[in-house]
XYZ file of C-alpha atoms in Angstrom:
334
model
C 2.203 -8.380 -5.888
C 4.307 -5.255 -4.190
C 7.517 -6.029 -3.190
C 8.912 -5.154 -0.279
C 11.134 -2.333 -1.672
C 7.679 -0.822 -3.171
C 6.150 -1.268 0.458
C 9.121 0.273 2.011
C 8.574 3.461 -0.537
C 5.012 4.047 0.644
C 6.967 5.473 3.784
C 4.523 7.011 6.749
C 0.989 5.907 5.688
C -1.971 7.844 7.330
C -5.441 5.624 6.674
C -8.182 8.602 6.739
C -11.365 7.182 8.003
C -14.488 7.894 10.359
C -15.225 11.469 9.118
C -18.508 13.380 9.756
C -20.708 11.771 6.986
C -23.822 9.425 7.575
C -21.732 6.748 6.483
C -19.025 7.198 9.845
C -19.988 3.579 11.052
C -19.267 1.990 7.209
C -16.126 4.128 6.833
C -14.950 2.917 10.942
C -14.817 -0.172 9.508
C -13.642 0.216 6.516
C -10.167 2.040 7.949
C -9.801 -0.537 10.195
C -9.724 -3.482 7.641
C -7.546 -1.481 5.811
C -5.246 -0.008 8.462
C -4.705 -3.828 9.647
C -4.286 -5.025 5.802
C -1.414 -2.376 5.546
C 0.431 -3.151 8.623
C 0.108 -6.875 7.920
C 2.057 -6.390 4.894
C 4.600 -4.337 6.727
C 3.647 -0.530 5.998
C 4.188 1.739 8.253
C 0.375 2.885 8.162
C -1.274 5.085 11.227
C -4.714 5.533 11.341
C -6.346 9.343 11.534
C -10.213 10.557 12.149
C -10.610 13.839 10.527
C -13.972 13.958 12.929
C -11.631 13.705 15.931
C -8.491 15.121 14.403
C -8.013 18.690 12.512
C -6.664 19.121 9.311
C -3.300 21.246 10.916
C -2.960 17.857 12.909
C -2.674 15.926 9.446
C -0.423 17.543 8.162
C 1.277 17.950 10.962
C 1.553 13.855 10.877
C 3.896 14.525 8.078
C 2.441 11.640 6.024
C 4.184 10.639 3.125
C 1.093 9.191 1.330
C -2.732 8.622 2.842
C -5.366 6.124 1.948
C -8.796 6.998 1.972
C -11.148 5.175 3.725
C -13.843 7.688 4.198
C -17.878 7.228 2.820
C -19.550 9.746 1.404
C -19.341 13.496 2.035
C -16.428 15.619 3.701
C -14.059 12.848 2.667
C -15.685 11.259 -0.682
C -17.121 14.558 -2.445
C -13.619 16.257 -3.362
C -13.917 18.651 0.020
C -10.736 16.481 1.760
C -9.290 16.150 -1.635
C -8.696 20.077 -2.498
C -7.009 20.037 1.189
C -4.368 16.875 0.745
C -3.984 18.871 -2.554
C -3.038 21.695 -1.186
C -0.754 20.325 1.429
C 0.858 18.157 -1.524
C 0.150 14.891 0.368
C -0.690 12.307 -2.380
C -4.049 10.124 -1.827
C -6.076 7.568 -3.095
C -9.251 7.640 -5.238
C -10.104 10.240 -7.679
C -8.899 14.040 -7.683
C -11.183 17.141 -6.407
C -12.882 17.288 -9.228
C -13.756 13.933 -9.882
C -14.930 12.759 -6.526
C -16.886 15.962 -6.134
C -18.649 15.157 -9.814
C -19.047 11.180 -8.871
C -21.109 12.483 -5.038
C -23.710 14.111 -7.500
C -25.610 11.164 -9.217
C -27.170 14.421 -11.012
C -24.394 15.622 -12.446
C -22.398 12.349 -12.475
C -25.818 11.281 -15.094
C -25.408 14.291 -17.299
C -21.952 13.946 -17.658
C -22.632 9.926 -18.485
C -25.709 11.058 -21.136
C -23.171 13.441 -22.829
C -20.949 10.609 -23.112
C -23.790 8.729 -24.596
C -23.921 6.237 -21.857
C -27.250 4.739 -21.029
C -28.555 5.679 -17.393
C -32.395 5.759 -16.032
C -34.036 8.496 -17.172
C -34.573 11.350 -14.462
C -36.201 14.648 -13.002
C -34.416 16.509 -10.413
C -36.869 18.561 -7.808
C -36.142 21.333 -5.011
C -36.370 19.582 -1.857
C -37.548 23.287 -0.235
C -39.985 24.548 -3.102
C -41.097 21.189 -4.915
C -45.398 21.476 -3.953
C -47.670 18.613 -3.382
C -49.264 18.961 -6.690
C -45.772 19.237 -8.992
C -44.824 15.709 -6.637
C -47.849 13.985 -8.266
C -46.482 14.809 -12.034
C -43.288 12.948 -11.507
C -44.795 9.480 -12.018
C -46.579 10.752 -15.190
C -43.241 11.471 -16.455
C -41.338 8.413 -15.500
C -43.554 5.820 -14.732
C -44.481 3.529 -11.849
C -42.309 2.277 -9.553
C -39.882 5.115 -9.859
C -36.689 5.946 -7.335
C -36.650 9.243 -5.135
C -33.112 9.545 -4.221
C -30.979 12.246 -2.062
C -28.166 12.849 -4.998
C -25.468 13.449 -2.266
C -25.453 10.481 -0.151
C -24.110 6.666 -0.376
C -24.550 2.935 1.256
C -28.691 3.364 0.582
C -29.175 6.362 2.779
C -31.938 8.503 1.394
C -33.352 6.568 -0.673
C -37.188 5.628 -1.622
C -39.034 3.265 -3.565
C -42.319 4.460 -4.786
C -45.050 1.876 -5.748
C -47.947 4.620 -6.078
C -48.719 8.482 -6.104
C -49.644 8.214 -2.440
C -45.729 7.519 -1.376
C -44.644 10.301 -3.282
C -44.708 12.799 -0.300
C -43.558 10.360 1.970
C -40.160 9.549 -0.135
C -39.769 13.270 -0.794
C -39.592 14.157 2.603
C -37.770 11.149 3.703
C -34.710 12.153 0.744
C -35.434 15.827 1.447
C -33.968 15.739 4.941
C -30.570 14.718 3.455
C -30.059 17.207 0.747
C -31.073 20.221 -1.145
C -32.539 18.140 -4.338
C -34.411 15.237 -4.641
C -33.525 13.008 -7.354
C -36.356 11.281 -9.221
C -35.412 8.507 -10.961
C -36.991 5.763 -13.346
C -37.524 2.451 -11.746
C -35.343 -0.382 -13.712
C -36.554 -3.572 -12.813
C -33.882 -6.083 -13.253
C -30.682 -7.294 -12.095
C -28.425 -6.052 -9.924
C -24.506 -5.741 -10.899
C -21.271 -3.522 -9.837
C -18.331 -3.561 -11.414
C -15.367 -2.869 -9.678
C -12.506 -0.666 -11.716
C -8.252 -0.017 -10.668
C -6.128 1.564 -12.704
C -5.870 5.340 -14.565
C -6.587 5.918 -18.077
C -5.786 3.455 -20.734
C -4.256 1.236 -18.165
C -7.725 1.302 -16.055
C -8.966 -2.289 -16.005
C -12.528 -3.594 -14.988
C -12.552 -6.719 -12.197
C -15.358 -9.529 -12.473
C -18.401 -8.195 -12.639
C -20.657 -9.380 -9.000
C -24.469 -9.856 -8.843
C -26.451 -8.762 -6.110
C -29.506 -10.694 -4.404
C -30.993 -8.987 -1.713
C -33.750 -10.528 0.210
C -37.109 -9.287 -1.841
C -34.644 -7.702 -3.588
C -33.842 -5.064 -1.062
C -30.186 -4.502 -0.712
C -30.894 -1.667 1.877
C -28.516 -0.298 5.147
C -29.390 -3.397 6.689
C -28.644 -5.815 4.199
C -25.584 -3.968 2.351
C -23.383 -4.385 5.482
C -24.949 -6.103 8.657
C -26.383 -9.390 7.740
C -25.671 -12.690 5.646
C -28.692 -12.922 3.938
C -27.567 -11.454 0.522
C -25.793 -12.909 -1.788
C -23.247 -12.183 -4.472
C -22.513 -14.186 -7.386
C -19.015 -13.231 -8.767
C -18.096 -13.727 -11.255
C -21.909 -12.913 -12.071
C -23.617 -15.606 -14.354
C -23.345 -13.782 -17.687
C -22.360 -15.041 -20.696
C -18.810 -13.999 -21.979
C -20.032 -11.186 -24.521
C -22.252 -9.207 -22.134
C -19.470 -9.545 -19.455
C -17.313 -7.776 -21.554
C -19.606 -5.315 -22.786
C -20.353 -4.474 -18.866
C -16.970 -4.484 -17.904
C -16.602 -2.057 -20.906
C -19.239 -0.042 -19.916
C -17.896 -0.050 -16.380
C -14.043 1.731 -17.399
C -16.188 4.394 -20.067
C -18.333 5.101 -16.795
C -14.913 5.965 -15.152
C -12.459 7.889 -17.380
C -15.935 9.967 -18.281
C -15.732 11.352 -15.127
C -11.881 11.281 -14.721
C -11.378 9.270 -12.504
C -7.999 7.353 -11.608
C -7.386 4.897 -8.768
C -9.705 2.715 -8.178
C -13.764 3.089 -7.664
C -16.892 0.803 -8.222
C -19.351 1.292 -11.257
C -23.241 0.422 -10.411
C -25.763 -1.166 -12.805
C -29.556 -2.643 -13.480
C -29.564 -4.887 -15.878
C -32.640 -5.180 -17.857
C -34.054 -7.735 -19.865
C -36.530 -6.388 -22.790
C -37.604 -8.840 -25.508
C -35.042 -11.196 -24.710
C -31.680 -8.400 -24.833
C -30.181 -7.232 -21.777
C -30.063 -3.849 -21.300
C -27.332 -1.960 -18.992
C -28.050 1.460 -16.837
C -25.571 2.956 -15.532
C -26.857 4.120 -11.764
C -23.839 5.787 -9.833
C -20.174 5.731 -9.414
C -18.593 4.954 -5.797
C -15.086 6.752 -5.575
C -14.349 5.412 -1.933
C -16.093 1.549 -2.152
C -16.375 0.133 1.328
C -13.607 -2.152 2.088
C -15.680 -4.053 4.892
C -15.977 -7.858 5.278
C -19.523 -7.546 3.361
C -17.653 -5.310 0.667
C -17.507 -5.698 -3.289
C -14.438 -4.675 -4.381
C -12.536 -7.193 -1.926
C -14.643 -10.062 -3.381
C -13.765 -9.157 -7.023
C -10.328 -8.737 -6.357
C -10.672 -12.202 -4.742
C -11.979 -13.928 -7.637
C -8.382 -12.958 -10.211
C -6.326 -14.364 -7.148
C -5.384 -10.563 -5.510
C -5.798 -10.622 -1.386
C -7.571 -8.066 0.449
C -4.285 -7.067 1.560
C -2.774 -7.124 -1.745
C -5.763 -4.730 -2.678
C -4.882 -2.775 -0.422
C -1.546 -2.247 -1.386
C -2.104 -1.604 -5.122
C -4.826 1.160 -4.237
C -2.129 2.551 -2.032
C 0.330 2.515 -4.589
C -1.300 4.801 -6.851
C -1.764 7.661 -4.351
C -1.318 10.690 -6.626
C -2.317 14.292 -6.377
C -3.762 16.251 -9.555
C -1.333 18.545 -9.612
C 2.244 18.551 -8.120
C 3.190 22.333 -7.156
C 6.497 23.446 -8.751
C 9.356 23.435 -6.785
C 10.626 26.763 -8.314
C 7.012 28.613 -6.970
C 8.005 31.770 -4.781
C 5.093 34.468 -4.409
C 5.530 37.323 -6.515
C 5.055 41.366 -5.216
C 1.968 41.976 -4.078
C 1.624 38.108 -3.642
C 1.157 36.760 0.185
């Protein structure tokens, strides 16, 4: 619980949300749960759209802190971050590098594989240069289903399931209109978990792990954030031991990639012989903080209110680096 002396700290609060990304409706909604959270609890929180606003008008603001409630890229991909770092304005989430890492499931996977952390196995392909003929190789390599993903965006945009070799073009394209690469991706048939993580470090501390049931098992646009037909089952209905061992999972997925704050850790879970296996699928460093969101519903479930969430994300706004105090620019410096 913050106390009102903690609250009264935060000072001038700017709550960052719209933005320019696909996910602009998500992230409208987002801000606003959280820009009425913070002023419920008494901070003095404003909200700012950097899609309507410039970033000489933030600062400008003269912010004392800023909570990030943007989706996806130009305010989840470390582009926003290097800026609040460079104006000194502490934020929430991961640093630069971190949030720019945790946008590319590509690189985001090799980093996780060097860690030995288990993830779906994958091919990456050039969304411009990838031919007809090197499309219908992928499933030789990884099977059928498999995943065609765009490795830059979030909330299930870009995103293909492929039963057979005649949907390969049509996922391609369909994820090729988003980004640069398409990311092929083994198919993990299983169950569907996230586990939500707050905290830096050592003190970083997994919440309960949620299950996911989509309808047919498609937890798409649609179903993520607009209807009432999925459902969640938190704390999921695992026994104590593989809890753990995803929850564990869940914090080595995090301080792999450095991150510190707060973000949400996606898995399949996959039964084989009668042992359930974990992959590791991405990392969200801005989670949605709608009415349909995860992290809100796992902080629900130890007793913490969405607008106690709120709060403690807030209170570790941090920047990566604080600039010395004693910095003047040397000759020849400008």
């Amino acid at each position: 619980m913050i106390s009102q002396d903690q609250i009264k700290a935060f000072g001038r609060v700017g709550v960052l949300f719209g933005g320019r990304s696909a996910e602009r409706e998500v992230s409208m909604m987002s801000g606003n749960g959280v820009l009425q959270a913070l002023r419920s609890k008494g901070v003095d929180a404003h909200p700012f759209d950097p899609a309507e606003r410039s970033l000489g008008e933030l600062q400008a603001e003269k912010f004392d802190r800023v909570f990030i409630a943007l989706h996806g890229r130009y305010g989840e991909d470390g582009t926003l971050q290097g800026a609040l770092e460079q104006m000194g304005l502490p934020y929430t989430g991961p640093g630069v590098m971190s949030s720019s890492i945790a946008m590319d499931k590509v690189m985001t996977k090799r980093i996780w594989l060097s860690h030995g952390l288990p993830t779906p196995r994958f091919l990456t392909l050039d969304a411009q240069a990838t031919t007809r003929e090197q499309l219908r190789l992928v499933p030789d390599t990884l099977g059928l289903p498999l995943m065609l993903k765009a490795p830059h965006e979030g909330s299930t945009i870009g995103i293909a399931k492929v039963n057979g070799y005649s949907d390969m073009q049509e996922g391609f394209d369909l994820c090729a209109r988003y980004d640069k690469v398409v990311l092929a991706e083994e198919f993990i048939r299983g169950r569907e978990l996230t586990v939500p993580v707050l905290g830096t470090g050592s003190a970083a501390r997994a919440l309960p792990v949620i299950e996911i049931r989509a309808p047919e098992g498609n937890y798409d646009y649609q179903n993520k954030y607009f209807t009432d037909d999925t459902k969640y089952l938190c704390p999921a209905p695992l026994d104590e031991e593989l809890t753990r061992h995803l929850q564990n999972l869940a914090v080595q997925a995090f301080n792999a990639l450095g991150c510190r704050g707060w973000s949400r850790v996606d898995f399949m879970l996959r039964e084989v012989d009668g042992k359930a296996e974990p992959y590791l699928l991405e990392i969200n460093t801005s989670p949605g903080m709608t009415g349909h969101s995860l992290v809100p519903m796992a902080a629900k479930a130890v007793g913490m209110s969405y607008e106690d969430l709120c709060c403690e994300i807030l209170q570790m706004a941090a920047l990566d680096m604080t600039p010395s105090k004693d910095w003047t620019p040397q000759a020849g410096q400008s």
